[in-house]
Coordinates of C-alpha atoms in Angstrom, one line a residue:
L1 CA -148.3 -131.0 26.9
K2 CA -148.6 -130.9 23.1
E3 CA -151.3 -128.2 23.4
D4 CA -149.2 -126.1 25.8
I5 CA -146.2 -126.4 23.5
R6 CA -148.4 -125.4 20.5
I7 CA -149.7 -122.3 22.3
I8 CA -146.2 -121.1 23.2
E9 CA -144.8 -121.8 19.7
T10 CA -147.7 -119.7 18.3
E11 CA -146.8 -116.9 20.8
I12 CA -143.2 -117.0 19.7
E13 CA -144.1 -116.4 16.1
D14 CA -145.4 -112.9 17.1
A15 CA -142.7 -110.3 16.7
A16 CA -143.9 -108.4 19.8
F17 CA -143.0 -111.5 21.9
W18 CA -139.2 -110.7 21.5
Q19 CA -139.5 -107.2 22.8
D20 CA -139.4 -108.2 26.5
K21 CA -136.1 -110.0 26.9
V22 CA -136.8 -111.1 30.5
N23 CA -140.2 -112.6 29.7
T24 CA -138.7 -114.2 26.5
S25 CA -136.0 -116.0 28.5
K26 CA -138.6 -117.4 30.9
V27 CA -141.0 -118.6 28.2
L28 CA -138.2 -120.2 26.2
A29 CA -136.9 -122.0 29.3
N30 CA -140.4 -123.2 30.1
L31 CA -140.8 -124.4 26.5
T32 CA -137.6 -126.5 26.8
K33 CA -138.9 -128.1 30.0
L34 CA -142.3 -128.9 28.4
K35 CA -140.6 -130.5 25.3
N36 CA -138.3 -132.6 27.6
K37 CA -141.3 -133.7 29.6
L38 CA -143.2 -134.7 26.4
K39 CA -140.1 -136.5 25.1
N40 CA -140.0 -138.6 28.3
Y41 CA -143.7 -139.5 28.0
L42 CA -143.2 -140.5 24.3
K43 CA -140.2 -142.6 25.3
L44 CA -142.3 -144.5 27.8
E45 CA -144.9 -145.2 25.1
V46 CA -142.2 -146.6 22.8
L47 CA -140.8 -148.8 25.6
L48 CA -144.2 -150.1 26.6
D49 CA -145.0 -151.0 23.0
E50 CA -141.7 -152.9 22.8
V51 CA -142.6 -154.9 25.9
K52 CA -146.0 -155.7 24.5
V53 CA -144.4 -157.0 21.2
Y54 CA -142.0 -159.2 23.2
L55 CA -144.8 -160.7 25.2
E56 CA -146.8 -161.5 22.1
L57 CA -143.8 -163.2 20.5
L58 CA -143.2 -165.2 23.7
E59 CA -146.9 -166.2 23.9
E60 CA -146.9 -167.3 20.3
A61 CA -143.6 -169.2 20.5
K62 CA -143.8 -173.0 20.3
E63 CA -140.7 -173.4 22.4
E64 CA -138.7 -171.4 24.9
E65 CA -136.6 -168.6 23.3
P66 CA -133.9 -167.5 25.8
D67 CA -132.6 -164.7 23.6
T68 CA -136.1 -163.2 23.3
I69 CA -136.6 -163.5 27.1
T70 CA -133.3 -161.8 27.7
D71 CA -134.1 -158.9 25.3
A72 CA -137.6 -158.5 26.9
Q73 CA -136.1 -158.3 30.4
K74 CA -133.6 -155.6 29.3
V75 CA -136.4 -153.4 27.8
L76 CA -138.6 -154.1 30.8
K77 CA -135.8 -153.0 33.2
I78 CA -135.4 -149.7 31.3
L79 CA -139.2 -149.1 31.3
I80 CA -139.4 -149.7 35.1
S81 CA -136.5 -147.3 35.7
E82 CA -138.1 -144.6 33.5
I83 CA -141.4 -145.0 35.3
D84 CA -139.7 -144.8 38.7
A85 CA -138.1 -141.5 37.6
L86 CA -141.5 -140.2 36.4
E87 CA -143.1 -141.2 39.7
L88 CA -140.5 -139.3 41.6
L89 CA -141.5 -136.1 39.9
S90 CA -145.0 -136.6 41.3
F91 CA -143.6 -136.0 44.8
L92 CA -142.1 -132.6 43.8
T93 CA -145.3 -130.5 43.6
G94 CA -144.7 -128.3 46.6
K95 CA -145.1 -124.5 46.4
Y96 CA -141.4 -123.8 45.9
D97 CA -140.1 -127.2 44.6
K98 CA -139.4 -125.7 41.1
A99 CA -137.5 -122.8 42.6
N100 CA -133.7 -122.3 42.7
C101 CA -132.4 -122.3 46.2
I102 CA -129.9 -121.0 48.7
F103 CA -127.8 -123.8 50.2
S104 CA -125.9 -123.3 53.5
L105 CA -123.4 -125.3 55.5
N106 CA -122.5 -124.5 59.1
S107 CA -120.1 -126.3 61.4
G108 CA -121.4 -127.4 64.8
A109 CA -120.1 -129.3 67.9
G110 CA -116.7 -130.8 67.4
G111 CA -114.2 -127.9 67.2
T112 CA -111.6 -128.2 64.4
D113 CA -112.9 -131.6 63.4
A114 CA -116.4 -130.1 62.8
Q115 CA -115.0 -127.4 60.6
D116 CA -113.0 -130.0 58.7
W117 CA -116.2 -132.1 58.4
T118 CA -118.1 -129.0 57.0
Q119 CA -115.5 -128.6 54.3
M120 CA -115.8 -132.4 53.5
L121 CA -119.5 -131.9 53.1
F122 CA -118.9 -128.9 50.9
R123 CA -116.9 -131.1 48.6
M124 CA -119.5 -133.9 48.7
Y125 CA -122.4 -131.6 47.8
T126 CA -120.5 -129.6 45.0
R127 CA -119.7 -133.0 43.4
F128 CA -123.4 -133.9 43.6
F129 CA -124.4 -130.6 42.1
E130 CA -122.0 -131.1 39.2
K131 CA -123.4 -134.6 38.6
K132 CA -126.9 -133.3 38.5
G133 CA -125.9 -130.4 36.2
Y134 CA -126.9 -127.7 38.7
E135 CA -125.3 -124.3 38.3
Y136 CA -123.9 -123.0 41.6
E137 CA -122.2 -119.9 42.8
V138 CA -120.3 -119.7 46.1
V139 CA -121.5 -116.4 47.8
E140 CA -119.9 -116.9 51.2
Y141 CA -117.1 -119.1 52.4
T142 CA -115.6 -118.6 55.9
L143 CA -112.4 -120.5 56.7
G144 CA -112.0 -122.3 60.0
D145 CA -109.5 -121.3 62.7
E146 CA -107.1 -124.2 62.0
A147 CA -108.6 -126.2 59.2
G148 CA -111.8 -126.6 57.2
I149 CA -114.6 -124.0 57.1
K150 CA -116.9 -122.5 59.6
S151 CA -119.7 -121.9 57.0
A152 CA -120.5 -121.6 53.3
T153 CA -123.4 -120.4 51.3
L154 CA -124.2 -121.3 47.7
L155 CA -126.8 -120.1 45.2
L156 CA -128.1 -123.0 43.2
K157 CA -129.9 -123.0 39.9
G158 CA -131.5 -126.0 38.2
D159 CA -134.7 -127.9 37.5
L160 CA -136.6 -128.7 40.7
V161 CA -133.4 -128.0 42.7
Y162 CA -135.2 -126.9 45.9
G163 CA -137.5 -129.8 45.7
Y164 CA -134.6 -132.3 45.6
L165 CA -132.4 -130.6 48.1
K166 CA -134.9 -129.8 50.8
S167 CA -134.4 -133.4 51.9
E168 CA -130.9 -132.5 53.0
I169 CA -132.0 -130.0 55.7
G170 CA -130.7 -131.1 59.0
V171 CA -127.7 -132.1 61.1
H172 CA -125.1 -134.4 59.6
R173 CA -122.9 -136.4 62.0
M174 CA -119.4 -137.8 61.3
V175 CA -117.5 -140.4 63.3
R176 CA -113.8 -141.0 62.6
L177 CA -110.3 -141.1 64.0
S178 CA -109.3 -137.5 64.4
P179 CA -106.3 -136.3 62.5
F180 CA -106.2 -133.2 64.8
N181 CA -106.0 -135.2 68.0
A182 CA -102.5 -136.1 69.2
N183 CA -103.7 -139.5 70.4
N184 CA -105.6 -140.1 67.2
K185 CA -108.8 -140.8 69.2
R186 CA -112.2 -141.3 67.8
Q187 CA -114.1 -138.1 67.3
T188 CA -117.7 -137.3 66.6
S189 CA -118.4 -134.0 64.7
F190 CA -121.5 -132.2 63.5
A191 CA -122.4 -129.9 60.7
A192 CA -125.8 -128.5 59.6
V193 CA -127.3 -128.1 56.1
D194 CA -130.0 -125.5 55.5
V195 CA -131.8 -125.0 52.2
I196 CA -134.3 -122.2 51.4
P197 CA -136.0 -121.5 48.1
E198 CA -135.0 -118.4 46.2
I199 CA -138.3 -116.6 46.0
E200 CA -139.1 -114.4 43.1
N201 CA -140.8 -111.0 43.3
L202 CA -139.5 -110.6 46.9
S203 CA -140.6 -107.0 47.2
K204 CA -144.2 -108.1 46.7
N205 CA -143.9 -110.7 49.5
I206 CA -142.2 -108.7 52.2
Q207 CA -141.1 -105.1 53.1
I208 CA -138.0 -104.7 55.3
D209 CA -137.5 -101.5 57.2
T210 CA -133.9 -100.4 56.8
K211 CA -133.9 -99.3 60.5
D212 CA -134.1 -103.0 61.3
L213 CA -130.9 -103.8 59.5
K214 CA -127.3 -103.8 60.7
I215 CA -124.9 -103.8 57.8
D216 CA -121.2 -104.7 58.3
T217 CA -118.4 -104.9 55.7
Y218 CA -115.3 -107.0 56.2
R219 CA -112.5 -108.8 54.4
A220 CA -113.4 -112.1 52.9
S221 CA -111.5 -115.1 54.4
G222 CA -112.0 -117.7 51.7
A223 CA -110.6 -118.4 48.2
G224 CA -111.6 -115.7 45.8
G225 CA -108.7 -114.1 44.0
Q226 CA -106.2 -111.4 44.7
H227 CA -108.7 -109.0 46.2
V228 CA -109.5 -111.3 49.2
N229 CA -108.2 -109.9 52.5
K230 CA -107.2 -106.7 50.8
T231 CA -110.5 -104.9 50.5
D232 CA -113.5 -104.8 52.7
S233 CA -115.9 -105.9 49.9
A234 CA -117.6 -108.7 51.8
V235 CA -121.0 -107.7 53.3
R236 CA -122.9 -109.1 56.3
I237 CA -126.5 -108.0 57.0
T238 CA -128.2 -108.7 60.3
H239 CA -132.0 -108.4 60.6
I240 CA -132.1 -107.1 64.2
P241 CA -135.7 -108.2 65.1
T242 CA -135.2 -111.8 64.2
G243 CA -131.4 -112.1 64.5
M244 CA -131.2 -113.6 61.0
V245 CA -127.8 -113.1 59.3
A246 CA -126.9 -113.2 55.6
Q247 CA -123.5 -112.5 54.1
S248 CA -121.9 -112.5 50.7
Q249 CA -118.3 -112.2 49.4
A250 CA -118.7 -113.6 45.9
S251 CA -118.0 -110.3 44.1
R252 CA -115.3 -107.7 44.2
S253 CA -118.0 -105.1 44.3
Q254 CA -119.4 -104.2 47.8
G255 CA -122.6 -103.2 46.1
A256 CA -123.1 -106.5 44.4
N257 CA -122.3 -108.4 47.6
K258 CA -124.9 -106.2 49.5
E259 CA -127.5 -107.0 46.9
M260 CA -126.8 -110.7 47.1
A261 CA -126.9 -110.7 51.0
M262 CA -130.2 -108.8 50.9
K263 CA -131.6 -111.4 48.5
I264 CA -130.6 -114.3 50.8
L265 CA -131.9 -112.5 53.9
T266 CA -135.2 -111.7 52.3
S267 CA -135.7 -115.3 51.2
R268 CA -135.0 -116.5 54.7
L269 CA -137.5 -114.0 56.2
V270 CA -140.2 -114.9 53.7
Q271 CA -139.7 -118.6 54.5
K272 CA -139.9 -117.8 58.2
L273 CA -143.1 -115.9 57.8
E274 CA -144.7 -118.7 55.8
T275 CA -143.8 -121.4 58.3
E276 CA -144.6 -119.5 61.6
H277 CA -148.2 -120.7 61.5
K278 CA -147.1 -124.4 61.4
E279 CA -147.1 -126.2 64.7
K280 CA -143.5 -127.5 64.5
V281 CA -141.4 -125.0 62.7
E282 CA -138.2 -126.6 64.0
E283 CA -138.8 -129.6 61.8
L284 CA -138.6 -127.5 58.7
S285 CA -135.2 -125.9 59.2
A286 CA -131.9 -126.9 60.6
G287 CA -131.4 -123.4 61.8
N288 CA -133.7 -124.0 64.7
K289 CA -131.9 -127.0 66.0
E290 CA -128.6 -127.3 68.0
I291 CA -125.9 -128.7 65.7
A292 CA -125.1 -131.5 68.0
W293 CA -126.1 -134.9 69.5
G294 CA -129.7 -136.1 69.0
N295 CA -130.6 -133.9 66.1
Q296 CA -128.8 -135.7 63.2
I297 CA -130.7 -136.8 60.2
R298 CA -127.8 -138.8 58.8
S299 CA -124.6 -140.4 60.2
Y300 CA -121.3 -140.9 58.3
V301 CA -119.1 -143.5 60.0
F302 CA -115.4 -143.7 58.9
H303 CA -114.2 -145.8 61.9
P304 CA -114.3 -148.5 63.2
Y305 CA -116.3 -149.5 60.1
Q306 CA -117.6 -147.6 57.1
M307 CA -121.3 -146.8 56.8
V308 CA -123.7 -144.0 55.9
K309 CA -127.2 -144.2 57.5
D310 CA -130.2 -142.0 57.1
H311 CA -132.0 -142.1 60.5
R312 CA -135.3 -140.9 59.0
N313 CA -135.9 -144.0 56.9
N314 CA -133.0 -146.4 57.8
I315 CA -131.6 -146.3 54.3
E316 CA -127.9 -147.1 54.6
T317 CA -124.8 -148.1 52.5
S318 CA -121.3 -149.3 53.3
N319 CA -120.0 -147.5 50.2
L320 CA -118.9 -144.4 52.1
Q321 CA -116.4 -143.2 49.4
A322 CA -119.2 -143.1 46.7
V323 CA -121.3 -141.0 49.0
M324 CA -118.5 -138.6 49.8
D325 CA -118.0 -138.3 46.0
G326 CA -121.6 -137.1 45.6
D327 CA -123.6 -140.3 45.3
L328 CA -126.7 -139.1 47.3
D329 CA -129.6 -140.1 45.1
M330 CA -130.6 -143.1 47.3
F331 CA -131.0 -140.9 50.3
I332 CA -132.8 -138.1 48.5
E333 CA -135.2 -140.4 46.6
G334 CA -135.8 -142.4 49.8
F335 CA -136.8 -139.3 51.7
L336 CA -139.1 -138.1 48.9
R337 CA -140.9 -141.5 48.7
T338 CA -141.5 -141.8 52.5

């Protein structure tokens, strides 16, 4: 790490380095990551040395020293936590784990309750993104018929964001007393999460024939300012051979929305091409599964008791409110470690 940092800092000293603004930005961002990684390693060394000193003091002590033991335990606890965090990074070495990602939510079986559930998940995940410090942009947000949302698509930027969020791909099931049912009966609803990496240099990876595209413009239905529902600026692009659809309504500009929709569509097509050779493609993407019974990766029970359970590793918690407020680390880390 020290040598990599030295090489970049030497490169920066050259005046020619600053001519290419795009490359400069990438190199400086990489330098920041390297320095943070080095800082974490050095922090571990300091903590480990502290633990060794405490152990030596306790070995040499002629009688038990409760205060020293307490202090040693505190430092040891921090050291273990930091090592766990470092270990977690070792599981994020996939081809696209460092990439930004396109995060999608779609309502499934359950009617209005499912659309309301999709909006609840939207809130849960955006709170999680904010806690993690991820930058996100809502590029598509389609309101439900009576309540909630039918779908939403977000562009996420952050360190290892795809690596962390790929664990959320799948069907999410909710059980609660329905506020939309006259008899307040218990209702089971479903929504799906799909996550694909934002792949750089897309034009080098795939060529799309414009004859294979169907491009529609429409009026956006979600929140987005005074222009919403007044101009046909939202864009939906369908790739006819595969049936894949991408849409964007983030900008007032139809051209900008078309560019974003193409970016999303191309990323999805690249991912499809790269997974077609695998024996079980359906395990890699929620888009290939029915958003209904039997396919859920996680259940959120609001009634008759409160519990969230991940069916892939049996991790569960009764603190439903914390989860809905974006506390998802236990599930994500549990997935990465299994």
